[in-house]
Amino acid sequence: MEELLNIGIIGLGGRGLNLLEVCVLPRKNIKVLAVCDLYEDRRLAAAESVVKAGQPRPLVCADYRQVLDQEIDAVLITTGWTPHIDLACEAMYAGKYVACEVGASYSIEDCWRLVRVHEDTGTHCMMLENCCYGRYELMVLNMVRQGLFGEVVHCQGGYRHDLRDEVAHGRENRHYRFNNYLHRNCENYPTHELGPIAQVLNINRGNRLLTLNSVSSKAAGLREYLVAEQGPNGKDAGLKFAQGDVVTTIIKCAHGETISLTLDTTLPRYYSRGFQVQGTRAMFCEDNRTLFLDGEHNKFEFRSRELWGNAETYLNRYEHPIWQEYLKAGIKGGHDGMDWLEFDAFFQAVIDNTPAPIDVYDMATWMSVSALSEASIAQAGAPVSFPDFTNGKWISRKPL
Amino acid sequence: MEELLNIGIIGLGGRGLNLLEVCVLPRKNIKVLAVCDLYEDRRLAAAESVVKAGQPRPLVCADYRQVLDQEIDAVLITTGWTPHIDLACEAMYAGKYVACEVGASYSIEDCWRLVRVHEDTGTHCMMLENCCYGRYELMVLNMVRQGLFGEVVHCQGGYRHDLRDEVAHGRENRHYRFNNYLHRNCENYPTHELGPIAQVLNINRGNRLLTLNSVSSKAAGLREYLVAEQGPNGKDAGLKFAQGDVVTTIIKCAHGETISLTLDTTLPRYYSRGFQVQGTRAMFCEDNRTLFLDGEHNKFEFRSRELWGNAETYLNRYEHPIWQEYLKAGIKGGHDGMDWLEFDAFFQAVIDNTPAPIDVYDMATWMSVSALSEASIAQAGAPVSFPDFTNGKWISRKPL
């Protein structure tokens, strides 16, 4: 991967700056020609980082169109989720290979737009779903591909992450989630868990998501958090958040598998993506890092807790090749390596000008969960159908 | 509790015989006057146990009406779940205080019948939901009642128990589940998890279950199990089971709480009831026995696994009074004490002739999940409404 690539970055809040510094600037073949953010402090900080890394000072701008006007091969979109699809489409029209951070959709039409612009322009777009590169997610995928789970029947996942501090102080901290939580009630962050599950189930590659049912709990966490902080007469104590604390979503797939997703971001808890895969021969559960193999483990052994954490002992045998190589080369990058690996995949796809491993069909399908769940929640969990964003191509598309 | 009680038992398969021996016969004030089962070997084994415990030989019969004709105060119904409601209603008509094992419903009308017969006769019926007496379930309930969870928002539970052996060999082993799995697709065993959750959420006592959505996975586990055992041409290899391997159910409550239930009985796994309670100030998760207290635990601490199993360290402080007393008196009975404690509660209610702590309204509500989930699954998870089996009395009924 020694070919030189020129890129630009749009969106340099906490996450964008972090990705730039940890996953982009250490690569000697990637030159950052432009950095863009609506906030001056953010874009200046990014320019500073680029210069510190030994590169010429990039173009620093507030208007993303100036980035797209540059002679760049690819553009990273790392803004808050609201403008993701607009920016991704404009960047594809401009002929730049796009990498786009994860997030929610607001409408199904917007998801279709991603697909159409890609098909019209022939330009590619990859969703930066880092959790598809998680170590245990990939170990399980590796085992599933080897048939060790038998027939996979049910998967679970969640974005179970206490974000009360970020969301409640969104206005002061310029965090985009605040307004979303105030106005919308949906599965607003489905891809961290759905991405790895979609790969296990070959979604859009021989299988597809058919229907979804979503039900939301009441919204109590943020209110109580703000009252505890500001007192019952505090300026935000009376805010009414539309977003329920816990949203549970069940998805049914074309081949009969079910997927259960949980959004759980405004109550106190430990972080978990609740990744769980169950087949006719094995199961994996993230919450206690247990790998249960039929015939090998006793179903009542759990009571003695002997299985907790045993998945680690299988890494030797079932580590995914991507991680084997990564560990051999020496750990780099953020989020335990996931971010580094997703950028490896992205830059390689740009150099080869091949479709991204997580392409517009995946991006549209995974993001559509937010808009669909909003509709289902509003109808007491009524079933809502997924569009087939591939228009039938899922039947013949091969698993990666 | 020294008052003498005479009882009869209907249904002496594995579970009934076990309850008789472990939870009934050790009590010196309970006399067993009649034992009934359709199978001769079962009823004879039970009579043997009664005699061995030093009691006179009981009436041994195949017709439950003979049991109801005896001069008994109470009757235990410990058959397979199919005749539960019929038997419970007949026993109430006969004026016997009923204890009935847990199970599924086939229709909503049947659940209503329990309520009507109780209201017509004034006779009581308790559902033997032993998990309501589980040690951690009661610790959490105790903490919830003390306000330590804040406002409870979301609960999860499951019957996650690999029953492939029992179900697949149901015909040879006279196990009633076989025919149910062959013909029905529903949440067929909801009460082990829903019972303790219903108590946490004060269901039928200030709160109620409003709607349910259920979605089922395909049925793959039993078929693969039978093929592995008998070969692809084995006598049962071609059986088509209607029951999906995993059924996910979401319930919405009158005060906005959500409950997620999982039936998961035909895939390899460790046993778990997946009990999870989340409030605005704390959460409990059974799968790693973690108690997370807001302000006390760090949300990222989980990564270091430091929290796994920490719930045990809180038993000293938050053990439920029922368990405190039980431990002081010395461990007795089956299923880690749960069974003993439920029979304590039952016999005390019979002696006092007071409503059972788990009464016909609870029994009808919890059992109705099976019939409602069958309807919802058949409609792609469409919302189905719970009847109000209390006809409005839930608004003023006080939590126990």
PDB file of C-alpha atoms in Angstrom, chain A residues 136 150-154 156 160-166 211 213-218 220-221 223-225 245-246 248-252 255-258 260 262 264 267-273 276 278-283 285-290 292-294 298-300 302-303 305 307-309 312 335-336 379-383, chain B residues 136 150-154 156 160-166 211 213-218 220-221 223-225 245-246 248-252 255-258 260 262 264 267-273 276 278-283 285-290 292-294 298-300 302-303 305 307-309 312 335-336 379-383:
ATOM      1  CA  TYR A 136     -14.145 -10.899  18.851  1.00  0.00           C
ATOM      2  CA  GLY A 150     -23.546 -24.738  12.407  1.00  0.00           C
ATOM      3  CA  GLU A 151     -26.552 -22.929  10.994  1.00  0.00           C
ATOM      4  CA  VAL A 152     -26.748 -19.444  12.507  1.00  0.00           C
ATOM      5  CA  VAL A 153     -30.272 -18.797  13.792  1.00  0.00           C
ATOM      6  CA  HIS A 154     -30.295 -15.751  16.056  1.00  0.00           C
ATOM      7  CA  GLN A 156     -28.210  -9.967  19.260  1.00  0.00           C
ATOM      8  CA  ARG A 160     -25.398   0.140  25.265  1.00  0.00           C
ATOM      9  CA  HIS A 161     -23.382   3.170  26.131  1.00  0.00           C
ATOM     10  CA  ASP A 162     -24.200   5.737  28.796  1.00  0.00           C
ATOM     11  CA  LEU A 163     -24.126   9.022  26.846  1.00  0.00           C
ATOM     12  CA  ARG A 164     -26.046  11.130  29.350  1.00  0.00           C
ATOM     13  CA  ASP A 165     -23.169  13.520  29.854  1.00  0.00           C
ATOM     14  CA  GLU A 166     -22.589  14.063  26.103  1.00  0.00           C
ATOM     15  CA  THR A 211     -38.970  -6.668   8.425  1.00  0.00           C
ATOM     16  CA  ASN A 213     -40.415  -4.182  14.813  1.00  0.00           C
ATOM     17  CA  SER A 214     -39.294  -1.504  17.279  1.00  0.00           C
ATOM     18  CA  VAL A 215     -40.679  -0.611  20.676  1.00  0.00           C
ATOM     19  CA  SER A 216     -39.418   2.193  22.869  1.00  0.00           C
ATOM     20  CA  SER A 217     -39.438   2.638  26.622  1.00  0.00           C
ATOM     21  CA  LYS A 218     -40.289   5.955  28.207  1.00  0.00           C
ATOM     22  CA  ALA A 220     -36.622   9.095  32.080  1.00  0.00           C
ATOM     23  CA  GLY A 221     -32.815   8.995  32.189  1.00  0.00           C
ATOM     24  CA  ARG A 223     -34.515  14.261  32.795  1.00  0.00           C
ATOM     25  CA  GLU A 224     -33.407  12.739  36.069  1.00  0.00           C
ATOM     26  CA  TYR A 225     -29.764  13.396  35.153  1.00  0.00           C
ATOM     27  CA  ASP A 245     -34.156   5.426  27.071  1.00  0.00           C
ATOM     28  CA  VAL A 246     -34.222   1.896  25.649  1.00  0.00           C
ATOM     29  CA  THR A 248     -35.679  -2.741  21.352  1.00  0.00           C
ATOM     30  CA  THR A 249     -35.788  -3.783  17.706  1.00  0.00           C
ATOM     31  CA  ILE A 250     -36.363  -7.239  16.215  1.00  0.00           C
ATOM     32  CA  ILE A 251     -35.366  -7.871  12.619  1.00  0.00           C
ATOM     33  CA  LYS A 252     -36.387 -10.888  10.570  1.00  0.00           C
ATOM     34  CA  HIS A 255     -33.615 -17.015   5.540  1.00  0.00           C
ATOM     35  CA  GLY A 256     -35.522 -17.013   8.821  1.00  0.00           C
ATOM     36  CA  GLU A 257     -32.855 -15.672  11.174  1.00  0.00           C
ATOM     37  CA  THR A 258     -33.782 -13.080  13.807  1.00  0.00           C
ATOM     38  CA  SER A 260     -32.452  -8.356  18.283  1.00  0.00           C
ATOM     39  CA  THR A 262     -31.011  -2.615  21.728  1.00  0.00           C
ATOM     40  CA  ASP A 264     -29.587   1.979  25.481  1.00  0.00           C
ATOM     41  CA  LEU A 267     -29.320   5.119  31.694  1.00  0.00           C
ATOM     42  CA  PRO A 268     -26.369   4.265  33.945  1.00  0.00           C
ATOM     43  CA  ARG A 269     -24.567   1.107  32.808  1.00  0.00           C
ATOM     44  CA  TYR A 270     -21.287  -0.341  31.660  1.00  0.00           C
ATOM     45  CA  TYR A 271     -20.433  -0.143  27.966  1.00  0.00           C
ATOM     46  CA  SER A 272     -21.431  -3.139  25.850  1.00  0.00           C
ATOM     47  CA  ARG A 273     -22.299  -3.914  22.273  1.00  0.00           C
ATOM     48  CA  GLN A 276     -24.352 -12.507  20.646  1.00  0.00           C
ATOM     49  CA  GLN A 278     -26.330 -18.438  18.220  1.00  0.00           C
ATOM     50  CA  GLY A 279     -26.153 -21.326  15.793  1.00  0.00           C
ATOM     51  CA  THR A 280     -27.067 -24.983  15.882  1.00  0.00           C
ATOM     52  CA  ARG A 281     -23.571 -25.843  17.151  1.00  0.00           C
ATOM     53  CA  ALA A 282     -22.242 -22.915  19.131  1.00  0.00           C
ATOM     54  CA  MET A 283     -22.952 -19.579  20.743  1.00  0.00           C
ATOM     55  CA  CYS A 285     -21.992 -13.949  24.271  1.00  0.00           C
ATOM     56  CA  GLU A 286     -20.079 -10.690  24.674  1.00  0.00           C
ATOM     57  CA  ASP A 287     -21.385  -9.731  28.106  1.00  0.00           C
ATOM     58  CA  ASN A 288     -19.421 -12.530  29.744  1.00  0.00           C
ATOM     59  CA  ARG A 289     -17.093 -13.241  26.817  1.00  0.00           C
ATOM     60  CA  THR A 290     -18.309 -16.829  26.674  1.00  0.00           C
ATOM     61  CA  PHE A 292     -20.133 -22.209  24.136  1.00  0.00           C
ATOM     62  CA  LEU A 293     -19.452 -25.183  21.869  1.00  0.00           C
ATOM     63  CA  ASP A 294     -22.008 -27.972  21.573  1.00  0.00           C
ATOM     64  CA  ASN A 298     -21.861 -28.460  29.758  1.00  0.00           C
ATOM     65  CA  LYS A 299     -25.022 -26.405  29.741  1.00  0.00           C
ATOM     66  CA  PHE A 300     -25.105 -26.119  33.517  1.00  0.00           C
ATOM     67  CA  PHE A 302     -22.375 -21.668  33.726  1.00  0.00           C
ATOM     68  CA  ARG A 303     -23.582 -21.769  37.267  1.00  0.00           C
ATOM     69  CA  ARG A 305     -18.981 -19.375  36.149  1.00  0.00           C
ATOM     70  CA  LEU A 307     -17.129 -20.350  31.163  1.00  0.00           C
ATOM     71  CA  TRP A 308     -16.903 -16.621  31.821  1.00  0.00           C
ATOM     72  CA  GLY A 309     -14.166 -15.139  29.704  1.00  0.00           C
ATOM     73  CA  GLU A 312     -10.050 -15.506  25.044  1.00  0.00           C
ATOM     74  CA  HIS A 335     -10.413   1.668  19.622  1.00  0.00           C
ATOM     75  CA  ASP A 336      -8.296  -1.454  20.151  1.00  0.00           C
ATOM     76  CA  GLN A 379     -47.234   2.374  15.474  1.00  0.00           C
ATOM     77  CA  ALA A 380     -46.739   0.317  18.663  1.00  0.00           C
ATOM     78  CA  GLY A 381     -44.090  -1.883  17.067  1.00  0.00           C
ATOM     79  CA  ALA A 382     -46.003  -2.688  13.892  1.00  0.00           C
ATOM     80  CA  PRO A 383     -43.904  -4.545  11.322  1.00  0.00           C
TER      81      PRO A 383
ATOM     82  CA  TYR B 136     -30.855 -12.370  42.997  1.00  0.00           C
ATOM     83  CA  GLY B 150     -34.377   5.064  40.704  1.00  0.00           C
ATOM     84  CA  GLU B 151     -37.186   4.881  38.179  1.00  0.00           C
ATOM     85  CA  VAL B 152     -37.179   1.436  36.544  1.00  0.00           C
ATOM     86  CA  VAL B 153     -37.353   1.825  32.759  1.00  0.00           C
ATOM     87  CA  HIS B 154     -36.461  -1.461  31.075  1.00  0.00           C
ATOM     88  CA  GLN B 156     -35.098  -8.198  30.202  1.00  0.00           C
ATOM     89  CA  ARG B 160     -32.643 -19.777  27.775  1.00  0.00           C
ATOM     90  CA  HIS B 161     -32.361 -23.452  28.465  1.00  0.00           C
ATOM     91  CA  ASP B 162     -31.185 -26.117  26.028  1.00  0.00           C
ATOM     92  CA  LEU B 163     -34.081 -28.618  26.077  1.00  0.00           C
ATOM     93  CA  ARG B 164     -33.223 -30.430  22.844  1.00  0.00           C
ATOM     94  CA  ASP B 165     -32.773 -33.741  24.619  1.00  0.00           C
ATOM     95  CA  GLU B 166     -36.093 -33.508  26.500  1.00  0.00           C
ATOM     96  CA  THR B 211     -49.099  -4.615  24.278  1.00  0.00           C
ATOM     97  CA  ASN B 213     -44.818  -7.882  19.808  1.00  0.00           C
ATOM     98  CA  SER B 214     -43.283 -11.309  19.159  1.00  0.00           C
ATOM     99  CA  VAL B 215     -41.025 -12.443  16.340  1.00  0.00           C
ATOM    100  CA  SER B 216     -39.741 -15.964  15.871  1.00  0.00           C
ATOM    101  CA  SER B 217     -36.598 -17.278  14.225  1.00  0.00           C
ATOM    102  CA  LYS B 218     -36.673 -20.335  12.016  1.00  0.00           C
ATOM    103  CA  ALA B 220     -33.281 -25.426  12.944  1.00  0.00           C
ATOM    104  CA  GLY B 221     -31.990 -26.750  16.265  1.00  0.00           C
ATOM    105  CA  ARG B 223     -33.898 -31.015  13.233  1.00  0.00           C
ATOM    106  CA  GLU B 224     -30.114 -30.859  13.261  1.00  0.00           C
ATOM    107  CA  TYR B 225     -30.060 -32.533  16.684  1.00  0.00           C
ATOM    108  CA  ASP B 245     -35.619 -21.795  18.020  1.00  0.00           C
ATOM    109  CA  VAL B 246     -35.615 -18.263  19.403  1.00  0.00           C
ATOM    110  CA  THR B 248     -38.154 -12.506  20.987  1.00  0.00           C
ATOM    111  CA  THR B 249     -41.015 -10.626  22.632  1.00  0.00           C
ATOM    112  CA  ILE B 250     -41.251  -6.961  23.558  1.00  0.00           C
ATOM    113  CA  ILE B 251     -43.885  -5.866  26.048  1.00  0.00           C
ATOM    114  CA  LYS B 252     -44.899  -2.283  26.725  1.00  0.00           C
ATOM    115  CA  HIS B 255     -46.261   3.470  32.697  1.00  0.00           C
ATOM    116  CA  GLY B 256     -43.959   3.330  29.693  1.00  0.00           C
ATOM    117  CA  GLU B 257     -41.559   0.587  30.766  1.00  0.00           C
ATOM    118  CA  THR B 258     -40.468  -2.040  28.247  1.00  0.00           C
ATOM    119  CA  SER B 260     -37.832  -7.871  26.455  1.00  0.00           C
ATOM    120  CA  THR B 262     -36.440 -14.409  24.932  1.00  0.00           C
ATOM    121  CA  ASP B 264     -34.378 -19.965  23.543  1.00  0.00           C
ATOM    122  CA  LEU B 267     -29.958 -24.408  20.501  1.00  0.00           C
ATOM    123  CA  PRO B 268     -26.781 -25.270  22.392  1.00  0.00           C
ATOM    124  CA  ARG B 269     -26.093 -22.811  25.210  1.00  0.00           C
ATOM    125  CA  TYR B 270     -25.582 -22.408  28.937  1.00  0.00           C
ATOM    126  CA  TYR B 271     -28.643 -21.997  31.124  1.00  0.00           C
ATOM    127  CA  SER B 272     -29.723 -18.434  31.829  1.00  0.00           C
ATOM    128  CA  ARG B 273     -32.863 -16.527  32.695  1.00  0.00           C
ATOM    129  CA  GLN B 276     -31.798  -7.668  33.669  1.00  0.00           C
ATOM    130  CA  GLN B 278     -32.377  -1.014  34.360  1.00  0.00           C
ATOM    131  CA  GLY B 279     -33.414   2.097  36.188  1.00  0.00           C
ATOM    132  CA  THR B 280     -32.295   5.694  36.249  1.00  0.00           C
ATOM    133  CA  ARG B 281     -29.800   4.916  39.033  1.00  0.00           C
ATOM    134  CA  ALA B 282     -28.719   1.287  38.681  1.00  0.00           C
ATOM    135  CA  MET B 283     -28.739  -1.836  36.580  1.00  0.00           C
ATOM    136  CA  CYS B 285     -27.361  -8.113  34.631  1.00  0.00           C
ATOM    137  CA  GLU B 286     -27.608 -11.841  35.357  1.00  0.00           C
ATOM    138  CA  ASP B 287     -25.326 -13.076  32.577  1.00  0.00           C
ATOM    139  CA  ASN B 288     -22.284 -11.663  34.334  1.00  0.00           C
ATOM    140  CA  ARG B 289     -23.891 -11.124  37.756  1.00  0.00           C
ATOM    141  CA  THR B 290     -23.086  -7.448  37.613  1.00  0.00           C
ATOM    142  CA  PHE B 292     -23.938  -1.335  38.351  1.00  0.00           C
ATOM    143  CA  LEU B 293     -24.632   1.658  40.593  1.00  0.00           C
ATOM    144  CA  ASP B 294     -24.654   5.155  39.147  1.00  0.00           C
ATOM    145  CA  ASN B 298     -17.226   3.534  36.096  1.00  0.00           C
ATOM    146  CA  LYS B 299     -18.942   2.848  32.816  1.00  0.00           C
ATOM    147  CA  PHE B 300     -15.749   1.705  31.154  1.00  0.00           C
ATOM    148  CA  PHE B 302     -16.340  -3.372  32.383  1.00  0.00           C
ATOM    149  CA  ARG B 303     -13.553  -3.667  29.897  1.00  0.00           C
ATOM    150  CA  ARG B 305     -14.007  -7.233  33.825  1.00  0.00           C
ATOM    151  CA  LEU B 307     -17.483  -5.804  37.710  1.00  0.00           C
ATOM    152  CA  TRP B 308     -18.201  -9.396  36.717  1.00  0.00           C
ATOM    153  CA  GLY B 309     -19.780 -11.215  39.624  1.00  0.00           C
ATOM    154  CA  GLU B 312     -22.498 -11.226  45.233  1.00  0.00           C
ATOM    155  CA  HIS B 335     -33.609 -25.193  42.912  1.00  0.00           C
ATOM    156  CA  ASP B 336     -31.368 -23.296  45.346  1.00  0.00           C
ATOM    157  CA  GLN B 379     -48.672 -11.470  11.932  1.00  0.00           C
ATOM    158  CA  ALA B 380     -44.975 -10.593  11.585  1.00  0.00           C
ATOM    159  CA  GLY B 381     -44.787  -9.178  15.093  1.00  0.00           C
ATOM    160  CA  ALA B 382     -47.863  -6.985  14.892  1.00  0.00           C
ATOM    161  CA  PRO B 383     -48.827  -5.439  18.233  1.00  0.00           C
TER     162      PRO B 383
END
